[in-house]
Amino acid sequence: MSYQVAIVGGGLAGKALALALADTSIGSIIFEREKDFYSNDNRVFALSNGSLRILDHLKLLEELEEDSYPIEKIHISYAKKFGTSLIHASEENVDILGRSISVKKLNELLNEKIANSELIDIRYGDVELIKDQKQGERYQLKYHDSGQHFQFDPALIIACDGLNSSVRKTLGIKANEKDYQQIASIFHVSAKKEVQFTAFERFARDSAIAMIPNGKDHYTAVWVMNAKGFDQEKFRDSQYLQSAFNESFGKRLGPLKVKDNTSFFPLKRSISELSYKKNVLMIGSSAIHLHPIAGQGYNLILRDIAVVAELLGNQAKKNNLNLKQFLNEYDQWRHEDHQKVSTFTHGLGKLSSGSLPFVKEFFGLGLFFFDTLSEGKNLLSKHTMGLTGRMPKAMIR
C-alpha cells in the first residue's frame, strides 16, 4: 500500500491525526520508536468544549465520556489576595466548558481505532528523515527494523515527534525557546469538601496550581514551582508533599489528601521558527510547546489536526494534492491561534514564576473587577475553549 501521508511520532498527536485523516478517506503510515509510551501515564487532560467537538466529529467522544468528568466552572484566585473570578458554562451558552480525560484511556481508545482502520498502518522502530537524492526539493523517510532498511517516499511528511523533534533538527529549523526555570509536580488528591464540576486555577507569590476534577471529590493537581532551590527528594515524601500542598492551595476544599507519588517535569516554551519546509509539516510540540498551567497544549494540537484533515480532505475530493497550497493555507490559518495561545500561556507562566511583581500586587483586585465584566469573561472563556477566530468544520455547531 502506498501512502500519501507519513506521520513521524505515534503519540497522542500522531495517532489522532491519522484517525482524522482516515475520516476523510486519506491513508497514512505512522512511525513510532516506543510501543507502550503511555502505559504508566497517570496524567489527565482538561479538554475544552472545542476539543470535545473535534473528538465527537471523529466518533471518539462517546466512548471517552464514560471515564471522563465534566467541567462546568473554572474558579480563579490568588492566594491571600482579595478578589476571585468564576467562569461558568451557563454564562457562555454551552452545556460544559470541557471534560477531564485520562491520557491512558485516550491512548487505549486511539490504539483500538487504529487497529481497526484499513487506512492506517503503524510501524515501531527508528526512522530518519533523508533528502531525496533525485529531487533535492523534497524529503523521504528511512525506516530501520531488525537490521533491515526500508525507504518511504510519501507526498507529505508530518512531524509529531515532540519537543525535541529530530525531524525539526534534521531540517535545520531553529526553535525559539524560553526556560521558565520552573518545575511542574503532577499528582492526584482527594478533597474533604465536594465542589462538583469545578476546576481551580490558584496563583501564589512564586507558584501556581491547577486542579482538574476527576470525580466528585478527586482531582489531578498540577503544581508549578520555581526550580531554584527545589528539592525533589522532599516532594517525593507524600507526607511532606501533602502538608506543603495544603498550605499553598488553602482551605477552599478542606483538607486535601495526596493519593499517589508525584511526577516532575521541567517547564519551557518552544516555538519553531517555521511550521514547514519542503514537503514536511510540523504540528504538536515539534512546532509549538507551551507552559502547562492553562492546559492548552493538547487542545491546540487537536485544532491543528482538525485543520490539517479539513484542508487535505478538500484536496482529496478533487484527487489532486497541491502541497504548496495546502502548506501555505495551513500556516496562515493556524498562525493567529498559535500566537494568541502562546502569548496567553506565556503570561501565566511569568505570573506563576514571580517575575511580574507589580502585576501580582493588583492581581486580586483585577480578578474582582474582571468577574464583574461579562464581556471580558466571555472573551477569555471563548478563547480557552478554542471557540474564537476561524474554526475548522469539525468544531462548528
mmCIF file with all atom_site columns, C-alpha atoms in Angstrom, residues 2-201:
data_model
loop_
_atom_site.group_PDB
_atom_site.id
_atom_site.type_symbol
_atom_site.label_atom_id
_atom_site.label_alt_id
_atom_site.label_comp_id
_atom_site.label_asym_id
_atom_site.label_entity_id
_atom_site.label_seq_id
_atom_site.pdbx_PDB_ins_code
_atom_site.Cartn_x
_atom_site.Cartn_y
_atom_site.Cartn_z
_atom_site.occupancy
_atom_site.B_iso_or_equiv
_atom_site.pdbx_formal_charge
_atom_site.auth_seq_id
_atom_site.auth_comp_id
_atom_site.auth_asym_id
_atom_site.auth_atom_id
_atom_site.pdbx_PDB_model_num
ATOM 1   C CA . SER A 1 2   ? 1.318   3.449  -0.884 1.00 0.00 ? 2   SER A CA 1
ATOM 2   C CA . TYR A 1 3   ? 0.816   6.344  1.476  1.00 0.00 ? 3   TYR A CA 1
ATOM 3   C CA . GLN A 1 4   ? 0.320   9.987  0.604  1.00 0.00 ? 4   GLN A CA 1
ATOM 4   C CA . VAL A 1 5   ? 0.979   10.958 4.214  1.00 0.00 ? 5   VAL A CA 1
ATOM 5   C CA . ALA A 1 6   ? 3.615   9.680  6.645  1.00 0.00 ? 6   ALA A CA 1
ATOM 6   C CA . ILE A 1 7   ? 3.453   10.683 10.309 1.00 0.00 ? 7   ILE A CA 1
ATOM 7   C CA . VAL A 1 8   ? 6.641   10.697 12.380 1.00 0.00 ? 8   VAL A CA 1
ATOM 8   C CA . GLY A 1 9   ? 5.650   10.209 16.017 1.00 0.00 ? 9   GLY A CA 1
ATOM 9   C CA . GLY A 1 10  ? 2.908   7.901  17.232 1.00 0.00 ? 10  GLY A CA 1
ATOM 10  C CA . GLY A 1 11  ? 1.960   9.709  20.408 1.00 0.00 ? 11  GLY A CA 1
ATOM 11  C CA . LEU A 1 12  ? -1.449  11.203 21.088 1.00 0.00 ? 12  LEU A CA 1
ATOM 12  C CA . ALA A 1 13  ? -0.924  13.825 18.385 1.00 0.00 ? 13  ALA A CA 1
ATOM 13  C CA . GLY A 1 14  ? 0.198   11.423 15.658 1.00 0.00 ? 14  GLY A CA 1
ATOM 14  C CA . LYS A 1 15  ? -2.498  8.839  16.358 1.00 0.00 ? 15  LYS A CA 1
ATOM 15  C CA . ALA A 1 16  ? -5.315  11.380 16.483 1.00 0.00 ? 16  ALA A CA 1
ATOM 16  C CA . LEU A 1 17  ? -4.029  12.919 13.251 1.00 0.00 ? 17  LEU A CA 1
ATOM 17  C CA . ALA A 1 18  ? -4.050  9.545  11.477 1.00 0.00 ? 18  ALA A CA 1
ATOM 18  C CA . LEU A 1 19  ? -7.661  8.955  12.555 1.00 0.00 ? 19  LEU A CA 1
ATOM 19  C CA . ALA A 1 20  ? -8.692  12.440 11.420 1.00 0.00 ? 20  ALA A CA 1
ATOM 20  C CA . LEU A 1 21  ? -7.126  11.795 8.010  1.00 0.00 ? 21  LEU A CA 1
ATOM 21  C CA . ALA A 1 22  ? -8.823  8.401  7.782  1.00 0.00 ? 22  ALA A CA 1
ATOM 22  C CA . ASP A 1 23  ? -12.132 10.164 8.433  1.00 0.00 ? 23  ASP A CA 1
ATOM 23  C CA . THR A 1 24  ? -11.563 11.986 5.128  1.00 0.00 ? 24  THR A CA 1
ATOM 24  C CA . SER A 1 25  ? -10.524 8.704  3.390  1.00 0.00 ? 25  SER A CA 1
ATOM 25  C CA . ILE A 1 26  ? -6.818  9.585  3.397  1.00 0.00 ? 26  ILE A CA 1
ATOM 26  C CA . GLY A 1 27  ? -4.459  6.741  4.268  1.00 0.00 ? 27  GLY A CA 1
ATOM 27  C CA . SER A 1 28  ? -1.365  7.286  6.389  1.00 0.00 ? 28  SER A CA 1
ATOM 28  C CA . ILE A 1 29  ? 1.526   5.431  7.965  1.00 0.00 ? 29  ILE A CA 1
ATOM 29  C CA . ILE A 1 30  ? 2.783   6.207  11.474 1.00 0.00 ? 30  ILE A CA 1
ATOM 30  C CA . PHE A 1 31  ? 6.372   5.695  12.616 1.00 0.00 ? 31  PHE A CA 1
ATOM 31  C CA . GLU A 1 32  ? 6.939   5.480  16.365 1.00 0.00 ? 32  GLU A CA 1
ATOM 32  C CA . ARG A 1 33  ? 10.010  4.434  18.335 1.00 0.00 ? 33  ARG A CA 1
ATOM 33  C CA . GLU A 1 34  ? 8.313   3.263  21.564 1.00 0.00 ? 34  GLU A CA 1
ATOM 34  C CA . LYS A 1 35  ? 5.343   0.894  21.656 1.00 0.00 ? 35  LYS A CA 1
ATOM 35  C CA . ASP A 1 36  ? 3.949   1.382  25.177 1.00 0.00 ? 36  ASP A CA 1
ATOM 36  C CA . PHE A 1 37  ? 4.823   5.004  25.842 1.00 0.00 ? 37  PHE A CA 1
ATOM 37  C CA . TYR A 1 38  ? 1.620   5.822  27.772 1.00 0.00 ? 38  TYR A CA 1
ATOM 38  C CA . SER A 1 39  ? 1.158   2.561  29.694 1.00 0.00 ? 39  SER A CA 1
ATOM 39  C CA . ASN A 1 40  ? 2.112   4.188  33.029 1.00 0.00 ? 40  ASN A CA 1
ATOM 40  C CA . ASP A 1 41  ? 0.994   7.746  32.273 1.00 0.00 ? 41  ASP A CA 1
ATOM 41  C CA . ASN A 1 42  ? -1.309  8.983  35.055 1.00 0.00 ? 42  ASN A CA 1
ATOM 42  C CA . ARG A 1 43  ? -1.906  12.458 33.638 1.00 0.00 ? 43  ARG A CA 1
ATOM 43  C CA . VAL A 1 44  ? -5.321  13.908 32.906 1.00 0.00 ? 44  VAL A CA 1
ATOM 44  C CA . PHE A 1 45  ? -6.089  16.375 30.121 1.00 0.00 ? 45  PHE A CA 1
ATOM 45  C CA . ALA A 1 46  ? -8.622  19.145 30.620 1.00 0.00 ? 46  ALA A CA 1
ATOM 46  C CA . LEU A 1 47  ? -10.096 19.133 27.132 1.00 0.00 ? 47  LEU A CA 1
ATOM 47  C CA . SER A 1 48  ? -12.054 22.215 26.133 1.00 0.00 ? 48  SER A CA 1
ATOM 48  C CA . ASN A 1 49  ? -15.518 22.379 24.638 1.00 0.00 ? 49  ASN A CA 1
ATOM 49  C CA . GLY A 1 50  ? -13.962 22.937 21.221 1.00 0.00 ? 50  GLY A CA 1
ATOM 50  C CA . SER A 1 51  ? -11.753 19.854 21.602 1.00 0.00 ? 51  SER A CA 1
ATOM 51  C CA . LEU A 1 52  ? -14.755 17.751 22.608 1.00 0.00 ? 52  LEU A CA 1
ATOM 52  C CA . ARG A 1 53  ? -16.453 18.788 19.374 1.00 0.00 ? 53  ARG A CA 1
ATOM 53  C CA . ILE A 1 54  ? -13.461 17.523 17.402 1.00 0.00 ? 54  ILE A CA 1
ATOM 54  C CA . LEU A 1 55  ? -13.430 14.213 19.296 1.00 0.00 ? 55  LEU A CA 1
ATOM 55  C CA . ASP A 1 56  ? -17.171 13.898 18.709 1.00 0.00 ? 56  ASP A CA 1
ATOM 56  C CA . HIS A 1 57  ? -16.656 14.501 14.987 1.00 0.00 ? 57  HIS A CA 1
ATOM 57  C CA . LEU A 1 58  ? -14.096 11.661 14.997 1.00 0.00 ? 58  LEU A CA 1
ATOM 58  C CA . LYS A 1 59  ? -16.593 9.403  16.825 1.00 0.00 ? 59  LYS A CA 1
ATOM 59  C CA . LEU A 1 60  ? -14.319 9.143  19.876 1.00 0.00 ? 60  LEU A CA 1
ATOM 60  C CA . LEU A 1 61  ? -16.181 11.195 22.460 1.00 0.00 ? 61  LEU A CA 1
ATOM 61  C CA . GLU A 1 62  ? -18.988 8.799  23.350 1.00 0.00 ? 62  GLU A CA 1
ATOM 62  C CA . GLU A 1 63  ? -16.541 6.082  24.413 1.00 0.00 ? 63  GLU A CA 1
ATOM 63  C CA . LEU A 1 64  ? -14.373 8.555  26.334 1.00 0.00 ? 64  LEU A CA 1
ATOM 64  C CA . GLU A 1 65  ? -17.278 10.101 28.244 1.00 0.00 ? 65  GLU A CA 1
ATOM 65  C CA . GLU A 1 66  ? -17.702 7.017  30.452 1.00 0.00 ? 66  GLU A CA 1
ATOM 66  C CA . ASP A 1 67  ? -14.293 7.615  32.055 1.00 0.00 ? 67  ASP A CA 1
ATOM 67  C CA . SER A 1 68  ? -14.331 11.409 31.926 1.00 0.00 ? 68  SER A CA 1
ATOM 68  C CA . TYR A 1 69  ? -15.684 14.135 34.195 1.00 0.00 ? 69  TYR A CA 1
ATOM 69  C CA . PRO A 1 70  ? -17.479 17.308 33.071 1.00 0.00 ? 70  PRO A CA 1
ATOM 70  C CA . ILE A 1 71  ? -16.116 20.751 33.898 1.00 0.00 ? 71  ILE A CA 1
ATOM 71  C CA . GLU A 1 72  ? -18.848 23.367 34.211 1.00 0.00 ? 72  GLU A CA 1
ATOM 72  C CA . LYS A 1 73  ? -16.960 26.032 36.174 1.00 0.00 ? 73  LYS A CA 1
ATOM 73  C CA . ILE A 1 74  ? -13.421 27.394 36.493 1.00 0.00 ? 74  ILE A CA 1
ATOM 74  C CA . HIS A 1 75  ? -12.578 29.178 39.743 1.00 0.00 ? 75  HIS A CA 1
ATOM 75  C CA . ILE A 1 76  ? -9.617  31.592 39.539 1.00 0.00 ? 76  ILE A CA 1
ATOM 76  C CA . SER A 1 77  ? -7.985  33.080 42.642 1.00 0.00 ? 77  SER A CA 1
ATOM 77  C CA . TYR A 1 78  ? -4.768  34.462 44.096 1.00 0.00 ? 78  TYR A CA 1
ATOM 78  C CA . ALA A 1 79  ? -3.560  33.287 47.498 1.00 0.00 ? 79  ALA A CA 1
ATOM 79  C CA . LYS A 1 80  ? -4.042  35.855 50.287 1.00 0.00 ? 80  LYS A CA 1
ATOM 80  C CA . LYS A 1 81  ? -5.454  38.434 47.857 1.00 0.00 ? 81  LYS A CA 1
ATOM 81  C CA . PHE A 1 82  ? -8.935  39.926 47.678 1.00 0.00 ? 82  PHE A CA 1
ATOM 82  C CA . GLY A 1 83  ? -10.987 39.004 44.631 1.00 0.00 ? 83  GLY A CA 1
ATOM 83  C CA . THR A 1 84  ? -11.838 35.846 42.706 1.00 0.00 ? 84  THR A CA 1
ATOM 84  C CA . SER A 1 85  ? -13.402 35.072 39.353 1.00 0.00 ? 85  SER A CA 1
ATOM 85  C CA . LEU A 1 86  ? -15.738 32.267 38.320 1.00 0.00 ? 86  LEU A CA 1
ATOM 86  C CA . ILE A 1 87  ? -16.241 31.267 34.697 1.00 0.00 ? 87  ILE A CA 1
ATOM 87  C CA . HIS A 1 88  ? -19.488 29.293 34.326 1.00 0.00 ? 88  HIS A CA 1
ATOM 88  C CA . ALA A 1 89  ? -20.653 27.285 31.315 1.00 0.00 ? 89  ALA A CA 1
ATOM 89  C CA . SER A 1 90  ? -24.205 28.605 31.619 1.00 0.00 ? 90  SER A CA 1
ATOM 90  C CA . GLU A 1 91  ? -22.937 32.174 31.146 1.00 0.00 ? 91  GLU A CA 1
ATOM 91  C CA . GLU A 1 92  ? -21.197 31.137 27.917 1.00 0.00 ? 92  GLU A CA 1
ATOM 92  C CA . ASN A 1 93  ? -24.232 29.384 26.398 1.00 0.00 ? 93  ASN A CA 1
ATOM 93  C CA . VAL A 1 94  ? -22.573 25.962 26.432 1.00 0.00 ? 94  VAL A CA 1
ATOM 94  C CA . ASP A 1 95  ? -23.520 22.878 28.434 1.00 0.00 ? 95  ASP A CA 1
ATOM 95  C CA . ILE A 1 96  ? -19.977 22.360 29.741 1.00 0.00 ? 96  ILE A CA 1
ATOM 96  C CA . LEU A 1 97  ? -16.646 24.178 29.448 1.00 0.00 ? 97  LEU A CA 1
ATOM 97  C CA . GLY A 1 98  ? -14.837 20.894 28.907 1.00 0.00 ? 98  GLY A CA 1
ATOM 98  C CA . ARG A 1 99  ? -14.048 17.458 30.332 1.00 0.00 ? 99  ARG A CA 1
ATOM 99  C CA . SER A 1 100 ? -11.163 15.868 32.180 1.00 0.00 ? 100 SER A CA 1
ATOM 100 C CA . ILE A 1 101 ? -9.995  12.824 30.241 1.00 0.00 ? 101 ILE A CA 1
ATOM 101 C CA . SER A 1 102 ? -7.398  10.230 31.228 1.00 0.00 ? 102 SER A CA 1
ATOM 102 C CA . VAL A 1 103 ? -4.331  10.218 28.978 1.00 0.00 ? 103 VAL A CA 1
ATOM 103 C CA . LYS A 1 104 ? -4.074  6.448  29.373 1.00 0.00 ? 104 LYS A CA 1
ATOM 104 C CA . LYS A 1 105 ? -7.725  5.880  28.384 1.00 0.00 ? 105 LYS A CA 1
ATOM 105 C CA . LEU A 1 106 ? -7.418  8.220  25.418 1.00 0.00 ? 106 LEU A CA 1
ATOM 106 C CA . ASN A 1 107 ? -4.325  6.390  24.201 1.00 0.00 ? 107 ASN A CA 1
ATOM 107 C CA . GLU A 1 108 ? -6.026  3.000  24.564 1.00 0.00 ? 108 GLU A CA 1
ATOM 108 C CA . LEU A 1 109 ? -9.001  4.168  22.514 1.00 0.00 ? 109 LEU A CA 1
ATOM 109 C CA . LEU A 1 110 ? -6.788  5.639  19.786 1.00 0.00 ? 110 LEU A CA 1
ATOM 110 C CA . ASN A 1 111 ? -4.868  2.344  19.599 1.00 0.00 ? 111 ASN A CA 1
ATOM 111 C CA . GLU A 1 112 ? -8.121  0.399  19.284 1.00 0.00 ? 112 GLU A CA 1
ATOM 112 C CA . LYS A 1 113 ? -9.457  2.617  16.489 1.00 0.00 ? 113 LYS A CA 1
ATOM 113 C CA . ILE A 1 114 ? -6.159  2.499  14.591 1.00 0.00 ? 114 ILE A CA 1
ATOM 114 C CA . ALA A 1 115 ? -6.015  -1.301 14.832 1.00 0.00 ? 115 ALA A CA 1
ATOM 115 C CA . ASN A 1 116 ? -9.474  -1.468 13.233 1.00 0.00 ? 116 ASN A CA 1
ATOM 116 C CA . SER A 1 117 ? -8.720  1.011  10.442 1.00 0.00 ? 117 SER A CA 1
ATOM 117 C CA . GLU A 1 118 ? -7.783  -0.177 6.966  1.00 0.00 ? 118 GLU A CA 1
ATOM 118 C CA . LEU A 1 119 ? -6.393  3.253  6.157  1.00 0.00 ? 119 LEU A CA 1
ATOM 119 C CA . ILE A 1 120 ? -3.733  3.398  8.886  1.00 0.00 ? 120 ILE A CA 1
ATOM 120 C CA . ASP A 1 121 ? -0.502  1.447  9.223  1.00 0.00 ? 121 ASP A CA 1
ATOM 121 C CA . ILE A 1 122 ? 1.846   1.823  12.196 1.00 0.00 ? 122 ILE A CA 1
ATOM 122 C CA . ARG A 1 123 ? 5.494   0.749  12.376 1.00 0.00 ? 123 ARG A CA 1
ATOM 123 C CA . TYR A 1 124 ? 7.611   0.649  15.524 1.00 0.00 ? 124 TYR A CA 1
ATOM 124 C CA . GLY A 1 125 ? 11.326  1.336  15.328 1.00 0.00 ? 125 GLY A CA 1
ATOM 125 C CA . ASP A 1 126 ? 13.755  4.049  14.283 1.00 0.00 ? 126 ASP A CA 1
ATOM 126 C CA . VAL A 1 127 ? 13.042  6.313  11.337 1.00 0.00 ? 127 VAL A CA 1
ATOM 127 C CA . GLU A 1 128 ? 15.151  9.118  9.906  1.00 0.00 ? 128 GLU A CA 1
ATOM 128 C CA . LEU A 1 129 ? 14.441  11.990 7.575  1.00 0.00 ? 129 LEU A CA 1
ATOM 129 C CA . ILE A 1 130 ? 16.607  11.933 4.444  1.00 0.00 ? 130 ILE A CA 1
ATOM 130 C CA . LYS A 1 131 ? 16.848  14.100 1.346  1.00 0.00 ? 131 LYS A CA 1
ATOM 131 C CA . ASP A 1 132 ? 15.510  12.684 -1.890 1.00 0.00 ? 132 ASP A CA 1
ATOM 132 C CA . GLN A 1 133 ? 18.668  12.086 -3.935 1.00 0.00 ? 133 GLN A CA 1
ATOM 133 C CA . LYS A 1 134 ? 16.820  12.590 -7.229 1.00 0.00 ? 134 LYS A CA 1
ATOM 134 C CA . GLN A 1 135 ? 14.714  15.556 -6.137 1.00 0.00 ? 135 GLN A CA 1
ATOM 135 C CA . GLY A 1 136 ? 16.584  17.756 -3.690 1.00 0.00 ? 136 GLY A CA 1
ATOM 136 C CA . GLU A 1 137 ? 13.437  19.796 -3.092 1.00 0.00 ? 137 GLU A CA 1
ATOM 137 C CA . ARG A 1 138 ? 11.775  17.086 -1.018 1.00 0.00 ? 138 ARG A CA 1
ATOM 138 C CA . TYR A 1 139 ? 12.402  14.633 1.806  1.00 0.00 ? 139 TYR A CA 1
ATOM 139 C CA . GLN A 1 140 ? 11.897  10.902 2.274  1.00 0.00 ? 140 GLN A CA 1
ATOM 140 C CA . LEU A 1 141 ? 11.970  8.564  5.269  1.00 0.00 ? 141 LEU A CA 1
ATOM 141 C CA . LYS A 1 142 ? 14.294  5.656  6.007  1.00 0.00 ? 142 LYS A CA 1
ATOM 142 C CA . TYR A 1 143 ? 12.846  3.111  8.427  1.00 0.00 ? 143 TYR A CA 1
ATOM 143 C CA . HIS A 1 144 ? 15.046  0.678  10.360 1.00 0.00 ? 144 HIS A CA 1
ATOM 144 C CA . ASP A 1 145 ? 13.659  -2.673 11.512 1.00 0.00 ? 145 ASP A CA 1
ATOM 145 C CA . SER A 1 146 ? 15.639  -5.710 12.730 1.00 0.00 ? 146 SER A CA 1
ATOM 146 C CA . GLY A 1 147 ? 18.747  -4.763 10.772 1.00 0.00 ? 147 GLY A CA 1
ATOM 147 C CA . GLN A 1 148 ? 16.824  -4.047 7.578  1.00 0.00 ? 148 GLN A CA 1
ATOM 148 C CA . HIS A 1 149 ? 16.214  -0.648 5.984  1.00 0.00 ? 149 HIS A CA 1
ATOM 149 C CA . PHE A 1 150 ? 13.106  0.444  4.134  1.00 0.00 ? 150 PHE A CA 1
ATOM 150 C CA . GLN A 1 151 ? 12.642  3.687  2.247  1.00 0.00 ? 151 GLN A CA 1
ATOM 151 C CA . PHE A 1 152 ? 9.334   5.540  2.070  1.00 0.00 ? 152 PHE A CA 1
ATOM 152 C CA . ASP A 1 153 ? 8.506   8.340  -0.328 1.00 0.00 ? 153 ASP A CA 1
ATOM 153 C CA . PRO A 1 154 ? 5.239   9.976  0.804  1.00 0.00 ? 154 PRO A CA 1
ATOM 154 C CA . ALA A 1 155 ? 3.965   13.185 -0.754 1.00 0.00 ? 155 ALA A CA 1
ATOM 155 C CA . LEU A 1 156 ? 3.685   14.764 2.704  1.00 0.00 ? 156 LEU A CA 1
ATOM 156 C CA . ILE A 1 157 ? 5.574   14.061 5.929  1.00 0.00 ? 157 ILE A CA 1
ATOM 157 C CA . ILE A 1 158 ? 4.041   15.368 9.159  1.00 0.00 ? 158 ILE A CA 1
ATOM 158 C CA . ALA A 1 159 ? 6.278   15.568 12.226 1.00 0.00 ? 159 ALA A CA 1
ATOM 159 C CA . CYS A 1 160 ? 4.550   14.872 15.541 1.00 0.00 ? 160 CYS A CA 1
ATOM 160 C CA . ASP A 1 161 ? 7.740   13.846 17.321 1.00 0.00 ? 161 ASP A CA 1
ATOM 161 C CA . GLY A 1 162 ? 7.588   16.186 20.269 1.00 0.00 ? 162 GLY A CA 1
ATOM 162 C CA . LEU A 1 163 ? 9.523   18.961 21.930 1.00 0.00 ? 163 LEU A CA 1
ATOM 163 C CA . ASN A 1 164 ? 12.971  17.623 20.984 1.00 0.00 ? 164 ASN A CA 1
ATOM 164 C CA . SER A 1 165 ? 11.910  16.899 17.407 1.00 0.00 ? 165 SER A CA 1
ATOM 165 C CA . SER A 1 166 ? 14.574  15.043 15.432 1.00 0.00 ? 166 SER A CA 1
ATOM 166 C CA . VAL A 1 167 ? 12.721  15.984 12.246 1.00 0.00 ? 167 VAL A CA 1
ATOM 167 C CA . ARG A 1 168 ? 12.937  19.697 13.021 1.00 0.00 ? 168 ARG A CA 1
ATOM 168 C CA . LYS A 1 169 ? 16.656  19.364 13.811 1.00 0.00 ? 169 LYS A CA 1
ATOM 169 C CA . THR A 1 170 ? 17.326  17.470 10.566 1.00 0.00 ? 170 THR A CA 1
ATOM 170 C CA . LEU A 1 171 ? 15.536  20.205 8.632  1.00 0.00 ? 171 LEU A CA 1
ATOM 171 C CA . GLY A 1 172 ? 17.815  22.764 10.292 1.00 0.00 ? 172 GLY A CA 1
ATOM 172 C CA . ILE A 1 173 ? 14.888  24.761 11.640 1.00 0.00 ? 173 ILE A CA 1
ATOM 173 C CA . LYS A 1 174 ? 15.610  26.649 14.844 1.00 0.00 ? 174 LYS A CA 1
ATOM 174 C CA . ALA A 1 175 ? 13.191  26.927 17.744 1.00 0.00 ? 175 ALA A CA 1
ATOM 175 C CA . ASN A 1 176 ? 12.830  29.971 19.968 1.00 0.00 ? 176 ASN A CA 1
ATOM 176 C CA . GLU A 1 177 ? 12.991  28.618 23.498 1.00 0.00 ? 177 GLU A CA 1
ATOM 177 C CA . LYS A 1 178 ? 12.198  30.079 26.906 1.00 0.00 ? 178 LYS A CA 1
ATOM 178 C CA . ASP A 1 179 ? 13.240  28.152 30.010 1.00 0.00 ? 179 ASP A CA 1
ATOM 179 C CA . TYR A 1 180 ? 10.805  29.182 32.737 1.00 0.00 ? 180 TYR A CA 1
ATOM 180 C CA . GLN A 1 181 ? 13.123  27.857 35.474 1.00 0.00 ? 181 GLN A CA 1
ATOM 181 C CA . GLN A 1 182 ? 10.091  26.059 36.884 1.00 0.00 ? 182 GLN A CA 1
ATOM 182 C CA . ILE A 1 183 ? 9.136   22.513 37.819 1.00 0.00 ? 183 ILE A CA 1
ATOM 183 C CA . ALA A 1 184 ? 5.650   21.049 37.417 1.00 0.00 ? 184 ALA A CA 1
ATOM 184 C CA . SER A 1 185 ? 4.687   18.449 40.008 1.00 0.00 ? 185 SER A CA 1
ATOM 185 C CA . ILE A 1 186 ? 1.711   16.271 38.984 1.00 0.00 ? 186 ILE A CA 1
ATOM 186 C CA . PHE A 1 187 ? -0.222  14.034 41.378 1.00 0.00 ? 187 PHE A CA 1
ATOM 187 C CA . HIS A 1 188 ? -3.747  13.084 42.458 1.00 0.00 ? 188 HIS A CA 1
ATOM 188 C CA . VAL A 1 189 ? -5.591  14.311 45.538 1.00 0.00 ? 189 VAL A CA 1
ATOM 189 C CA . SER A 1 190 ? -8.919  13.730 47.259 1.00 0.00 ? 190 SER A CA 1
ATOM 190 C CA . ALA A 1 191 ? -10.818 16.600 48.887 1.00 0.00 ? 191 ALA A CA 1
ATOM 191 C CA . LYS A 1 192 ? -12.880 16.754 52.070 1.00 0.00 ? 192 LYS A CA 1
ATOM 192 C CA . LYS A 1 193 ? -15.400 19.191 50.591 1.00 0.00 ? 193 LYS A CA 1
ATOM 193 C CA . GLU A 1 194 ? -17.351 18.432 47.444 1.00 0.00 ? 194 GLU A CA 1
ATOM 194 C CA . VAL A 1 195 ? -17.463 21.165 44.797 1.00 0.00 ? 195 VAL A CA 1
ATOM 195 C CA . GLN A 1 196 ? -18.888 19.434 41.749 1.00 0.00 ? 196 GLN A CA 1
ATOM 196 C CA . PHE A 1 197 ? -17.792 20.033 38.163 1.00 0.00 ? 197 PHE A CA 1
ATOM 197 C CA . THR A 1 198 ? -15.321 22.782 39.112 1.00 0.00 ? 198 THR A CA 1
ATOM 198 C CA . ALA A 1 199 ? -11.701 23.247 38.059 1.00 0.00 ? 199 ALA A CA 1
ATOM 199 C CA . PHE A 1 200 ? -9.431  25.583 40.013 1.00 0.00 ? 200 PHE A CA 1
ATOM 200 C CA . GLU A 1 201 ? -6.604  27.902 38.959 1.00 0.00 ? 201 GLU A CA 1
#
